[in-house]
C-alpha cells in the first residue's frame, strides 16, 4: 500500500518485506541489494513491527485481505455512532481543513475538530445544527455526563449564547463559520465551576417540550428568562420544518424482525396508549397515577392469594409475556462486554494493543486508500506464551473498537490462529 | 576468534527466535536430526498462498538448544551497526579487517563494484540468450510469415512491389537485421533475489546456557522443564512439534509428521505441583475428542521424566 511523503512513494516495513518475499520489488541498502534474511534482520526488530506481527501480516495478506496499521482515529466512540457521523464524513484519513476552521492554539482538538469541519461542509445546515449542538457538548470530553444540558432545546441557545458564556460549548465556537470567533478563554477551570451550577436548576418547574413524531408540538415557547443569563434574550421558534426532517430514514427490518415487531405490538402494550398517561404533564403526575392504580388493583385482589405470606409473582396484567415472568425470577442479569466499560480507567499497560485493521478485498467492498471505510476486523497480535487478558482489559479493548470486532491472532512458532470473544444473550422471550 | 566450522548448521537469532536460512541446513535438521521446526516464509514459486510456506525455518527454543547441545549447530546473531565493530574486541570479528571507517567504505565500494559488474555480465548473457531464442523462433516461422505476406499483397492488388519482399524463398527482412533491431531493455532483465545472506557478514555467537537480552530462555524454570521433557522424548526416537493448537506443550509423532498423525499431546507440569481437577478433565476431554492420548510429564529431581497418560475408558 504505502504512502506518499514529500512527493516520494514510501512503503511501510512490513509491506516492503512482504513484497520482497513475493518477488515484486528489490530492496537496496547503500547500493547493494538485500537478501530476504538481511531484510528480516534489519527491519523486523523495531518496537512497532516484530517478527510475530509480520507473520500475522503476511498470513493475512496471502489470504487476500487488505491490511493496514491500526488507525485509532478510525474507531468511533459511542456518541459519534449515535450521531451516525461516519456517513457524513468523507474520508477517515487525511482531510483538507479550510482556513476558516483553524483552531486556536490553546485548544486540543484532534479529530474532533476535523469532524466538525467536514460535517459543516457536506451537509444541509439545518440538519447539522442540532448535531453540532450535541457535538459542542461533547467536545469537553471530561464532561460527558453533563453533555445533555438541561433547561432548553440546546440548538437555539447555543447560537445565541456563544459569544458570552464560558461554557463547554465555547470550545467549539471557533469551529462554526457563522459565529464570530470567540474571545472567551477556553480554560477548563471555568467549566469546572459550572458543574455544581447545573444542580441549582429545579427540574420540577422546567417543562421539557416533547417533539416526538406523534405529539402535536410545532412551536417551542420562549425559554424562561430566569434560566438565561442577563444579556441574552430567548425567543420562541417554529420547529415544524425541522420536525419534518427528523427520523427521515425508514427503519429497515428483516422479516424476522418485522414478525417480532407485529407480535410485540399485539401482546405488549405501549405505555402511552393509555389516555390517562397522556394526560400527565410531567413525571410527578405520572408517578401519582401509577400509585393510584396500584392501590386500586390491590383492593381488587383475591384475599386467598394475597393475604398469606406467599403471594403470586406476577399479576395478570403483567404476566402476558415470558420475558416479564422471567424478569421476576431471574437471578443473573445478562451483561455484554461493553457494559460498564466507559467507567473503567484505560490503563494502557495492561490493555492489549490493536495492531492492524483488516479490510476485505472482494467485489462488494468499497475500500479506497483515501476512504478505507470501516474495517472488517481489527487484529491484536499475541503469542501463546502471554497470559489471557483479564476481563477488565478486554472491556477496555472492546471500548477502543466498538463498531468493529477485535480478533486475537495468536502466533505459535510461525502458526497463526485467530480467536475472538463474542457476546451472547440468553433468550428470554418466546416468539411464535 | 569465533571459529565457525563451515560444516556446522547456523541458526540465526532474530527477535528471540531461531531461524535457519540455508536450505541444506534445513534439510539436514529434518532428515538427520529428527527435528521438524516450522517453515514461515513465502514459497518462492507460489508466494501468495498459505498452504505451503518456504524458508526460513523457524525453530522452537527447545529445538535450537538441543541442536547446539549435541554440537550440530551454533546459534549466531548478526550485529548491524558499525558501532558494534569498534566496541567488540577484534577477536570477535569474523573478517580480519581493521575497524576504521574508511576501510569499511572501501570494502563497500568494492562490493558495489563487484555487484554492478555481475549485473552487467548477467545482462549481456541474458541478451545473448534472448537474441538466440528470437532468431530460432523467426527461422522456424519465416516460411509461414513470408507466405502470409505474399497472400496479403495479392489481396491488396500488387501495389508497390519491392524486389526484397517479392522473393518468397529468401529470408524475411527481420532475420537479416536482427542484430540491430533487437530490443532488450535492462528493465526486462531477470535478477536473483537471494533468500539467505550471500556472505556471512559479522556474527556473534550466542550462548544458549546463559540468559541474555537476545536469548531470554536460559534459566527460566518453565523453559528448563520443557526442555528436559523435549530432550527425553527426542532421545526415545519421537518427532516433536509445538502443541499449542491442542492445548498442550508438544505433539509427539512416531515418525515424520508428514506421514503420521500425532499419538500424544504432552502437557508439562512441575514435579509435585497440584493440578486442579478441572484441568485434568479439560485435558482428558480434549484428547478424547481428537483421538490422542494426553501425557502429563514432569521431570523429577534426579533428572528423569515421569509420564502419566490420560485415556478415556468406559465402566466395564
XYZ file of C-alpha atoms in Angstrom:
748
model
C 0.000 0.000 0.000
C 2.485 2.584 1.087
C 2.082 6.254 1.490
C 3.499 9.325 -0.091
C 5.727 11.661 1.827
C 7.109 14.800 0.285
C 6.394 13.509 -3.153
C 8.221 10.190 -2.767
C 6.394 6.922 -2.603
C 7.283 5.159 0.623
C 6.463 1.725 1.933
C 5.920 0.600 5.479
C 8.483 -2.008 6.598
C 6.033 -4.887 6.680
C 4.845 -4.037 3.176
C 8.397 -3.912 1.911
C 9.298 -7.296 3.377
C 6.129 -8.864 2.021
C 6.681 -7.522 -1.484
C 10.274 -8.694 -1.409
C 9.170 -12.187 -0.440
C 6.660 -12.143 -3.295
C 9.402 -11.177 -5.675
C 7.829 -7.893 -6.704
C 10.487 -5.485 -5.505
C 14.155 -5.325 -4.819
C 15.427 -3.543 -1.747
C 18.758 -1.746 -1.859
C 20.866 -0.528 1.020
C 23.894 1.548 0.125
C 23.583 0.442 -3.485
C 23.681 -3.239 -2.622
C 20.592 -5.409 -2.976
C 19.445 -7.084 0.226
C 18.535 -10.714 0.644
C 15.386 -11.732 2.468
C 17.403 -12.710 5.510
C 19.090 -9.355 5.717
C 15.777 -7.586 5.385
C 14.285 -9.681 8.190
C 17.184 -8.868 10.433
C 17.183 -5.200 9.651
C 13.515 -4.311 9.559
C 11.824 -6.731 11.925
C 13.462 -5.627 15.120
C 11.652 -2.444 15.901
C 9.071 -1.983 18.591
C 6.431 -1.174 16.022
C 6.993 -4.275 13.974
C 8.209 -7.518 15.443
C 8.568 -10.856 13.711
C 5.265 -12.004 15.259
C 3.360 -9.117 13.796
C 4.990 -9.546 10.421
C 3.975 -13.213 10.401
C 0.353 -12.283 11.016
C 0.545 -9.517 8.433
C 1.917 -11.761 5.727
C -0.527 -14.538 6.621
C -3.479 -12.213 6.166
C -2.055 -10.690 3.001
C -1.568 -14.112 1.470
C -5.170 -14.922 2.250
C -6.141 -11.889 0.210
C -7.106 -9.285 2.785
C -6.069 -5.666 2.772
C -4.166 -4.997 5.969
C -3.228 -1.585 7.290
C -1.811 -0.433 10.576
C -4.338 0.381 13.234
C -5.521 3.917 12.959
C -7.108 4.880 16.233
C -8.979 7.773 14.718
C -10.925 5.381 12.520
C -12.659 3.985 15.581
C -15.711 5.847 16.764
C -16.864 6.474 20.270
C -20.388 5.535 21.273
C -21.508 9.094 20.978
C -20.247 9.509 17.458
C -22.030 6.370 16.426
C -25.254 7.551 17.870
C -24.987 10.623 15.725
C -24.100 8.485 12.736
C -21.247 10.778 11.971
C -19.449 8.384 9.735
C -21.920 8.736 6.920
C -21.237 12.415 6.722
C -17.507 12.251 6.846
C -15.863 11.566 3.538
C -12.504 10.181 4.490
C -11.134 8.651 7.600
C -7.607 9.560 6.645
C -6.191 12.843 5.571
C -8.694 15.630 5.394
C -8.400 19.089 3.963
C -9.112 21.775 6.506
C -10.407 25.068 5.277
C -8.527 28.024 6.759
C -11.570 29.445 8.494
C -11.750 26.387 10.714
C -8.289 26.812 12.082
C -8.472 26.277 15.813
C -6.963 28.401 18.494
C -3.578 27.132 19.582
C -4.605 26.605 23.171
C -7.291 24.064 22.371
C -6.675 20.391 21.972
C -8.823 19.293 19.138
C -7.511 16.273 17.336
C -10.088 14.609 15.244
C -12.980 16.361 16.844
C -12.097 19.498 15.027
C -11.952 17.645 11.778
C -15.294 16.120 12.424
C -16.900 19.477 12.964
C -15.348 20.927 9.887
C -16.333 18.230 7.491
C -19.805 17.937 8.854
C -20.419 21.511 8.023
C -19.153 21.412 4.509
C -21.020 18.379 3.386
C -24.477 18.569 4.875
C -27.531 20.691 4.993
C -27.167 23.371 7.576
C -30.483 22.916 9.309
C -29.896 19.251 9.909
C -26.438 19.721 11.213
C -27.230 22.420 13.667
C -28.843 20.001 16.096
C -25.958 17.637 15.821
C -23.478 20.445 16.065
C -25.014 21.412 19.306
C -24.541 17.947 20.603
C -21.016 17.859 19.285
C -20.217 21.009 21.040
C -21.380 19.474 24.225
C -19.257 16.504 23.569
C -16.067 18.411 22.990
C -15.449 18.801 26.658
C -14.573 15.203 26.969
C -14.318 15.105 30.704
C -17.860 16.307 30.983
C -19.517 13.584 29.052
C -22.146 13.147 31.716
C -23.048 16.747 31.529
C -23.454 16.721 27.825
C -27.209 16.514 27.982
C -27.573 20.039 29.033
C -30.749 20.663 30.829
C -33.072 23.544 30.543
C -33.993 24.043 26.957
C -33.510 22.961 23.437
C -29.784 23.324 23.065
C -29.503 24.404 19.493
C -31.248 27.692 19.857
C -29.475 28.754 22.900
C -26.071 27.888 21.706
C -26.473 30.010 18.665
C -27.289 32.921 20.791
C -25.158 32.346 23.801
C -21.834 31.512 22.312
C -20.386 34.944 22.412
C -20.839 35.260 26.122
C -20.894 32.225 28.265
C -17.669 30.476 29.056
C -19.279 27.060 28.994
C -18.404 23.771 27.377
C -19.962 24.879 24.131
C -17.353 27.517 23.568
C -14.715 25.020 22.759
C -16.477 24.591 19.510
C -17.461 28.108 18.957
C -14.414 28.568 16.773
C -15.411 25.744 14.574
C -18.536 27.415 13.401
C -18.342 29.538 10.353
C -21.444 31.506 11.147
C -20.445 32.708 14.567
C -17.666 35.161 15.110
C -14.561 33.749 16.723
C -14.809 33.592 20.445
C -12.744 35.633 22.725
C -13.549 33.558 25.754
C -10.741 31.742 27.393
C -11.073 28.016 26.865
C -9.814 27.262 30.322
C -11.208 24.135 31.802
C -11.341 25.592 35.308
C -14.151 27.847 34.308
C -16.211 24.967 33.063
C -15.411 23.051 36.185
C -17.034 25.754 38.163
C -20.138 25.419 36.106
C -20.612 21.831 37.104
C -22.113 22.411 40.522
C -24.148 25.168 38.883
C -26.050 22.571 36.905
C -27.658 21.262 40.032
C -29.175 24.518 41.067
C -31.946 24.150 38.484
C -35.228 22.827 39.707
C -36.379 20.270 37.205
C -39.857 20.022 38.575
C -40.530 23.549 37.365
C -38.871 23.350 33.994
C -41.040 21.826 31.319
C -39.406 19.857 28.581
C -41.063 20.212 25.236
C -41.921 16.898 23.681
C -41.306 16.815 19.971
C -41.899 13.144 19.317
C -43.484 12.378 15.947
C -46.884 11.698 17.418
C -47.019 14.818 19.537
C -48.533 17.988 18.208
C -45.771 20.374 19.004
C -44.696 22.804 16.385
C -43.669 25.776 18.368
C -41.163 25.918 21.121
C -42.048 28.601 23.624
C -39.567 31.210 24.584
C -37.347 29.981 27.392
C -37.960 31.375 30.814
C -35.838 34.466 31.265
C -34.843 33.312 34.723
C -32.852 30.497 33.202
C -30.973 32.657 30.761
C -28.040 34.886 31.533
C -28.596 38.586 31.746
C -27.824 39.943 28.339
C -29.259 37.096 26.351
C -32.779 37.189 25.012
C -34.550 33.990 24.079
C -37.320 33.751 21.575
C -39.891 31.218 20.577
C -39.317 29.395 17.362
C -41.249 27.342 14.894
C -39.769 23.873 14.588
C -42.093 22.372 12.009
C -39.528 22.464 9.164
C -37.069 20.646 11.367
C -39.542 18.106 12.634
C -40.147 17.059 9.082
C -36.519 16.148 8.867
C -36.417 14.023 11.994
C -36.457 10.285 11.645
C -36.421 10.509 7.907
C -34.739 7.208 7.289
C -37.228 4.363 7.450
C -36.082 1.584 9.666
C -35.241 -1.441 7.600
C -36.262 -4.553 9.404
C -35.647 -8.094 8.289
C -38.550 -10.458 8.011
C -37.824 -11.948 11.395
C -37.686 -8.528 12.964
C -40.927 -7.486 11.339
C -42.701 -10.562 12.639
C -41.357 -9.916 16.059
C -42.472 -6.305 15.886
C -46.013 -7.299 14.904
C -46.201 -9.836 17.668
C -44.973 -7.358 20.216
C -47.478 -4.822 19.057
C -50.256 -7.239 19.716
C -49.199 -8.502 23.082
C -47.031 -5.797 24.500
C -48.785 -2.547 25.075
C -47.354 0.854 24.606
C -47.425 2.837 27.790
C -48.550 5.971 26.020
C -51.584 4.300 24.522
C -53.329 4.990 27.770
C -55.325 8.218 27.699
C -54.742 8.789 31.388
C -50.983 8.596 30.892
C -51.149 11.058 28.046
C -52.901 13.500 30.285
C -49.955 13.560 32.678
C -47.840 16.624 32.207
C -44.684 15.543 33.964
C -43.142 12.695 35.895
C -44.704 13.627 39.208
C -48.190 13.289 37.866
C -47.327 10.027 36.146
C -45.990 8.543 39.339
C -49.083 9.651 41.159
C -51.203 7.917 38.556
C -49.205 4.734 38.898
C -49.505 4.736 42.646
C -53.229 5.250 42.391
C -53.581 2.352 40.026
C -51.548 0.084 42.224
C -53.734 0.843 45.209
C -56.931 0.200 43.328
C -55.593 -3.072 41.988
C -54.514 -4.021 45.446
C -58.068 -3.553 46.684
C -59.357 -5.815 43.924
C -57.030 -8.693 44.716
C -58.484 -12.033 45.902
C -57.601 -12.410 49.583
C -56.819 -16.101 49.418
C -53.917 -15.346 47.117
C -52.639 -12.134 48.580
C -53.329 -12.310 52.260
C -50.868 -15.049 53.174
C -47.111 -14.810 53.347
C -46.541 -16.239 49.891
C -48.011 -14.081 47.165
C -48.131 -14.606 43.422
C -45.149 -13.460 41.473
C -46.983 -11.571 38.742
C -50.359 -10.024 38.378
C -52.473 -10.841 35.332
C -51.770 -7.613 33.560
C -48.035 -8.016 33.995
C -47.756 -11.636 33.083
C -48.553 -11.568 29.417
C -45.130 -12.438 28.092
C -42.494 -14.934 29.049
C -39.987 -12.170 29.382
C -41.863 -10.392 32.156
C -42.195 -13.579 34.159
C -38.540 -14.421 33.730
C -37.730 -10.908 34.736
C -39.248 -11.557 38.145
C -37.400 -14.750 38.820
C -34.081 -14.066 37.180
C -31.005 -14.453 39.327
C -28.449 -13.102 36.918
C -28.664 -10.120 34.656
C -27.310 -10.604 31.211
C -24.288 -8.492 30.558
C -22.465 -7.520 27.424
C -18.783 -6.980 27.016
C -19.210 -3.241 26.789
C -21.251 -2.879 29.977
C -19.512 -0.633 32.354
C -16.566 -0.228 30.067
C -16.854 3.524 29.868
C -16.278 3.842 33.544
C -13.044 1.888 33.544
C -9.826 3.791 33.507
C -7.856 2.870 30.462
C -4.621 1.618 31.972
C -2.727 1.303 28.763
C -0.069 -1.017 30.073
C -2.485 -3.864 30.616
C -4.696 -3.465 27.622
C -3.521 -5.404 24.589
C -2.633 -3.227 21.672
C -4.518 -3.376 18.422
C -2.033 -3.701 15.596
C -3.864 -3.970 12.297
C -7.070 -3.037 10.535
C -8.212 -5.710 8.130
C -10.396 -4.970 5.114
C -11.952 -7.407 2.715
C -10.889 -7.135 -0.875
C -13.730 -8.770 -2.719
C -16.096 -7.256 -5.220
C -18.553 -5.999 -2.630
C -16.097 -3.937 -0.644
C -15.634 -0.258 -1.338
C -12.176 0.164 0.046
C -10.217 3.121 -1.232
C -6.860 4.272 0.003
C -8.289 7.712 0.641
C -11.506 6.423 2.119
C -10.975 2.997 3.663
C -14.298 2.886 5.455
C -14.984 0.561 8.314
C -12.608 -2.359 8.704
C -13.861 -5.914 8.571
C -11.986 -6.731 11.777
C -9.186 -5.419 13.920
C -6.349 -7.705 14.819
C -4.399 -7.818 18.025
C -1.248 -9.952 17.767
C -0.182 -12.001 20.793
C 1.959 -15.019 21.392
C 0.823 -18.193 23.106
C 3.192 -17.677 25.961
C 1.417 -14.499 27.066
C -1.399 -14.702 29.581
C -5.017 -14.387 28.578
C -6.065 -10.761 29.134
C -8.266 -10.031 32.136
C -11.918 -9.104 31.755
C -11.094 -5.541 32.621
C -8.547 -5.160 29.865
C -10.925 -6.906 27.468
C -13.569 -4.357 28.259
C -11.133 -1.518 27.662
C -10.129 -3.108 24.407
C -13.732 -3.511 23.316
C -14.300 0.138 24.070
C -11.449 1.124 21.805
C -13.062 -0.664 18.918
C -16.781 -0.593 19.428
C -18.010 -0.818 15.898
C -15.613 -3.465 14.654
C -14.920 -6.860 16.243
C -11.460 -7.401 17.649
C -9.765 -10.634 16.691
C -6.775 -12.013 18.558
C -4.139 -13.525 16.310
C -2.140 -15.983 18.385
C 1.204 -16.939 16.927
C 2.864 -20.159 17.928
C 6.234 -20.673 16.289
C 5.008 -19.424 12.939
C 1.500 -20.874 13.066
C -1.254 -18.283 13.288
C -4.667 -18.953 14.804
C -7.484 -16.445 15.231
C -9.692 -16.157 18.287
C -12.281 -13.616 19.357
C -14.721 -13.045 22.172
C -18.348 -12.888 21.192
C -21.251 -11.572 23.168
C -24.089 -13.944 23.713
C -27.507 -13.123 25.005
C -29.654 -15.824 26.538
C -33.101 -15.885 25.007
C -35.802 -14.662 27.366
C -38.892 -14.384 25.280
C -40.730 -16.933 23.222
C -41.775 -15.702 19.835
C -44.146 -17.833 17.839
C 38.063 -15.542 17.335
C 34.845 -17.221 16.504
C 35.822 -20.283 14.625
C 32.675 -21.179 12.857
C 33.073 -24.618 11.463
C 31.822 -24.441 7.872
C 30.094 -27.797 8.303
C 28.040 -26.613 11.281
C 24.443 -25.586 10.864
C 23.942 -21.920 11.571
C 20.857 -20.853 13.467
C 20.299 -17.132 13.179
C 18.737 -15.445 16.161
C 16.247 -12.729 15.231
C 13.907 -11.214 17.802
C 14.319 -14.070 20.257
C 13.571 -16.762 17.679
C 15.908 -19.090 15.848
C 15.767 -19.145 12.043
C 17.548 -21.374 9.576
C 18.011 -19.755 6.192
C 20.125 -22.291 4.373
C 18.177 -24.956 2.524
C 20.775 -27.691 3.056
C 20.847 -26.980 6.757
C 17.061 -27.129 6.912
C 17.027 -30.490 5.180
C 19.728 -31.870 7.419
C 17.849 -30.780 10.526
C 14.800 -32.711 9.456
C 16.396 -35.791 7.936
C 19.344 -36.372 10.196
C 18.433 -34.753 13.451
C 14.710 -35.552 13.500
C 13.642 -32.015 14.342
C 10.714 -30.537 12.495
C 10.527 -26.790 13.083
C 8.151 -24.675 11.045
C 8.549 -23.030 7.643
C 7.380 -19.436 7.861
C 8.456 -17.613 4.749
C 6.818 -17.240 1.354
C 7.269 -20.145 -1.019
C 9.315 -18.786 -3.866
C 7.402 -20.485 -6.662
C 3.997 -19.520 -5.309
C 4.328 -16.664 -2.863
C 0.695 -15.678 -2.459
C -0.732 -18.744 -0.751
C -0.737 -20.027 2.793
C -0.892 -23.793 2.389
C 2.790 -24.417 1.777
C 5.336 -21.948 3.017
C 9.060 -21.742 2.354
C 12.293 -20.712 4.029
C 13.188 -19.579 6.683
C 12.681 -22.481 9.023
C 11.706 -21.291 12.480
C 12.817 -23.490 15.362
C 11.358 -23.811 18.839
C 13.668 -22.654 21.622
C 13.900 -26.291 22.713
C 14.918 -27.394 19.237
C 17.537 -24.684 18.991
C 19.034 -25.572 22.323
C 19.063 -29.262 21.505
C 20.930 -28.706 18.262
C 23.537 -26.594 19.975
C 23.958 -29.045 22.826
C 24.563 -32.008 20.558
C 27.076 -29.931 18.683
C 25.325 -29.913 15.348
C 24.627 -26.200 15.173
C 25.707 -22.891 16.561
C 23.459 -20.026 17.412
C 24.589 -16.724 15.988
C 23.267 -13.250 15.860
C 24.084 -10.501 13.462
C 25.203 -7.102 14.533
C 24.069 -4.387 12.203
C 25.592 -1.169 13.404
C 29.069 -0.079 12.552
C 29.375 0.846 16.234
C 29.411 -2.818 17.123
C 32.563 -3.271 15.141
C 34.569 -0.906 17.250
C 33.034 -1.956 20.566
C 33.800 -5.651 20.254
C 37.371 -6.626 20.536
C 38.997 -7.724 17.324
C 38.862 -11.366 18.246
C 35.136 -11.496 17.810
C 35.146 -10.149 14.280
C 34.838 -12.613 11.518
C 36.764 -10.690 8.908
C 40.340 -9.758 9.514
C 39.980 -6.097 8.768
C 40.780 -3.041 10.824
C 37.688 -1.294 12.121
C 38.337 2.077 10.631
C 35.548 3.665 8.700
C 37.500 4.397 5.554
C 38.311 0.746 5.141
C 34.642 -0.100 5.516
C 33.852 2.402 2.838
C 36.419 0.822 0.598
C 35.062 -2.635 1.104
C 31.600 -1.336 0.444
C 32.799 0.299 -2.721
C 34.417 -2.833 -3.967
C 31.324 -4.815 -3.120
C 29.202 -2.413 -5.100
C 31.594 -2.597 -7.998
C 31.601 -6.343 -7.918
C 27.847 -6.374 -7.871
C 27.486 -3.957 -10.722
C 29.953 -5.924 -12.774
C 27.959 -9.055 -12.061
C 24.777 -7.327 -13.179
C 26.460 -6.129 -16.345
C 27.685 -9.603 -17.170
C 24.327 -11.072 -16.418
C 22.681 -8.555 -18.708
C 24.957 -9.314 -21.609
C 24.470 -13.011 -21.109
C 20.712 -12.700 -20.994
C 20.663 -10.504 -24.060
C 22.706 -13.004 -25.963
C 20.435 -15.818 -24.982
C 17.298 -13.848 -25.769
C 18.677 -12.918 -29.167
C 19.453 -16.522 -29.993
C 15.989 -17.525 -28.888
C 14.357 -14.921 -31.068
C 16.441 -15.904 -34.076
C 15.458 -19.507 -33.664
C 11.793 -18.643 -33.435
C 11.932 -16.475 -36.508
C 13.729 -19.112 -38.503
C 11.122 -21.662 -37.687
C 8.315 -19.356 -38.633
C 9.935 -17.473 -41.510
C 8.404 -19.542 -44.248
C 4.941 -19.167 -42.868
C 5.425 -15.431 -42.419
C 6.616 -14.977 -45.995
C 3.643 -16.940 -47.301
C 1.168 -14.855 -45.383
C 2.780 -11.655 -46.592
C 2.602 -12.777 -50.192
C -1.047 -13.642 -49.808
C -1.845 -10.278 -48.285
C -0.053 -8.483 -51.078
C -2.037 -10.369 -53.661
C -5.232 -9.422 -51.893
C -4.265 -5.777 -51.788
C -3.625 -5.763 -55.537
C 0.081 -5.897 -56.149
C 0.796 -2.239 -55.434
C 4.354 -1.142 -54.958
C 6.103 -4.436 -55.142
C 9.628 -4.261 -53.829
C 12.096 -6.853 -55.005
C 13.128 -7.863 -51.499
C 9.656 -8.743 -50.355
C 8.645 -10.450 -53.526
C 11.191 -13.168 -53.036
C 9.425 -15.907 -51.198
C 12.447 -18.061 -50.837
C 14.919 -15.699 -49.182
C 14.899 -14.887 -45.505
C 12.409 -12.301 -44.292
C 13.785 -8.894 -43.571
C 13.597 -9.234 -39.807
C 16.115 -12.005 -39.774
C 18.535 -10.058 -41.851
C 18.662 -7.139 -39.481
C 18.035 -8.945 -36.240
C 21.190 -7.833 -34.524
C 20.443 -4.141 -34.993
C 16.732 -4.119 -34.347
C 16.669 -6.393 -31.310
C 15.282 -4.554 -28.336
C 16.204 -5.829 -24.870
C 15.978 -3.116 -22.254
C 17.579 -3.501 -18.877
C 14.274 -3.438 -17.054
C 13.227 -6.732 -18.592
C 16.277 -8.477 -17.258
C 15.820 -11.165 -14.630
C 17.501 -10.613 -11.283
C 18.118 -13.019 -8.479
C 16.631 -12.219 -5.083
C 18.572 -14.333 -2.652
C 16.799 -15.725 0.389
C 19.792 -16.296 2.588
C 22.661 -13.937 3.044
C 25.161 -14.324 0.242
C 28.066 -13.794 2.618
C 28.164 -14.376 6.345
C 28.988 -10.891 7.481
C 29.744 -10.095 11.068
C 28.243 -12.569 13.526
C 28.419 -13.111 17.228
C 27.826 -16.419 18.835
C 25.093 -16.627 21.440
C 25.352 -18.926 24.424
C 22.217 -20.978 24.984
C 23.075 -21.659 28.593
C 23.148 -18.050 29.636
C 20.275 -15.647 29.662
C 20.815 -12.534 27.604
C 18.505 -9.961 26.069
C 18.620 -11.859 22.796
C 18.102 -15.283 24.359
C 15.898 -14.859 27.435
C 15.028 -18.524 27.996
C 18.090 -19.873 29.790
C 17.496 -20.279 33.487
C 13.731 -19.826 33.367
C 12.187 -22.779 35.232
C 9.462 -23.286 32.663
C 11.899 -23.449 29.789
C 14.186 -25.818 31.655
C 11.306 -28.129 32.455
C 10.036 -28.160 28.898
C 13.499 -28.730 27.550
C 14.071 -31.776 29.758
C 10.831 -33.319 28.580
C 11.608 -32.457 24.972
C 15.053 -33.975 25.111
C 13.839 -37.120 26.808
C 11.149 -37.753 24.235
C 13.503 -36.915 21.393
C 16.046 -39.387 22.652
C 13.391 -42.085 22.576
C 13.093 -41.571 18.844
C 9.957 -39.468 18.511
C 9.326 -36.418 16.374
C 8.071 -33.439 18.332
C 6.265 -30.286 17.270
C 4.553 -27.451 19.059
C 1.278 -28.447 20.673
C -0.431 -25.166 21.391
C -3.195 -25.876 18.908
C -4.270 -28.844 21.014
C -3.939 -27.222 24.397
C -0.637 -28.859 25.256
C 3.062 -28.190 25.102
C 4.190 -30.652 22.409
C 2.718 -33.074 19.948
C 4.508 -36.408 19.755
C 4.689 -38.320 16.460
C 6.048 -41.823 15.957
C 7.596 -40.751 12.665
C 7.752 -37.762 10.361
C 4.663 -35.553 10.818
C 4.071 -35.705 7.069
C 3.435 -39.413 7.387
C 1.700 -39.862 10.707
C -0.860 -38.268 12.972
C 0.279 -37.341 16.429
C -0.093 -40.000 19.064
C 0.355 -37.937 22.183
C -0.316 -34.452 23.448
C 2.276 -33.539 26.031
C 1.492 -31.220 28.917
C 4.414 -30.380 31.181
C 3.906 -29.813 34.872
C 6.452 -29.074 37.575
C 7.033 -32.039 39.870
C 4.829 -32.129 42.962
C 2.602 -29.339 41.716
C -1.091 -29.719 42.427
C -3.096 -29.978 39.267
C -6.691 -28.765 39.546
C -9.228 -31.424 38.691
C -10.852 -29.204 36.081
C -7.552 -29.022 34.184
C -7.354 -32.781 34.100
C -10.883 -33.086 32.860
C -10.234 -30.450 30.201
C -7.132 -32.213 29.017
C -8.846 -35.592 29.033
C -11.828 -34.449 27.065
C -9.670 -32.626 24.546
C -7.533 -35.661 23.973
C -10.538 -37.886 23.532
C -12.134 -35.590 21.005
C -9.038 -35.582 18.793
C -8.164 -39.244 19.376
C -4.840 -38.610 21.037
C -3.512 -39.682 24.396
C -2.666 -36.934 26.814
C 0.696 -37.278 28.508
C 1.285 -35.447 31.744
C 5.037 -35.042 32.039
C 7.170 -33.957 34.963
C 10.939 -34.001 35.251
C 11.805 -35.075 38.776
C 14.760 -34.079 40.910
C 17.025 -36.808 39.571
C 16.544 -35.539 36.046
C 14.426 -38.407 34.755
C 10.995 -37.646 33.397
C 7.898 -39.359 34.678
C 4.917 -39.747 32.363
C 1.283 -40.263 33.170
C -1.171 -40.894 30.394
C -4.826 -39.998 30.371
C -7.232 -42.088 28.403
C -10.968 -42.158 28.391
C -12.227 -45.533 29.460
C -15.753 -46.690 29.956
C -17.026 -48.522 33.013
C -16.507 -52.150 32.247
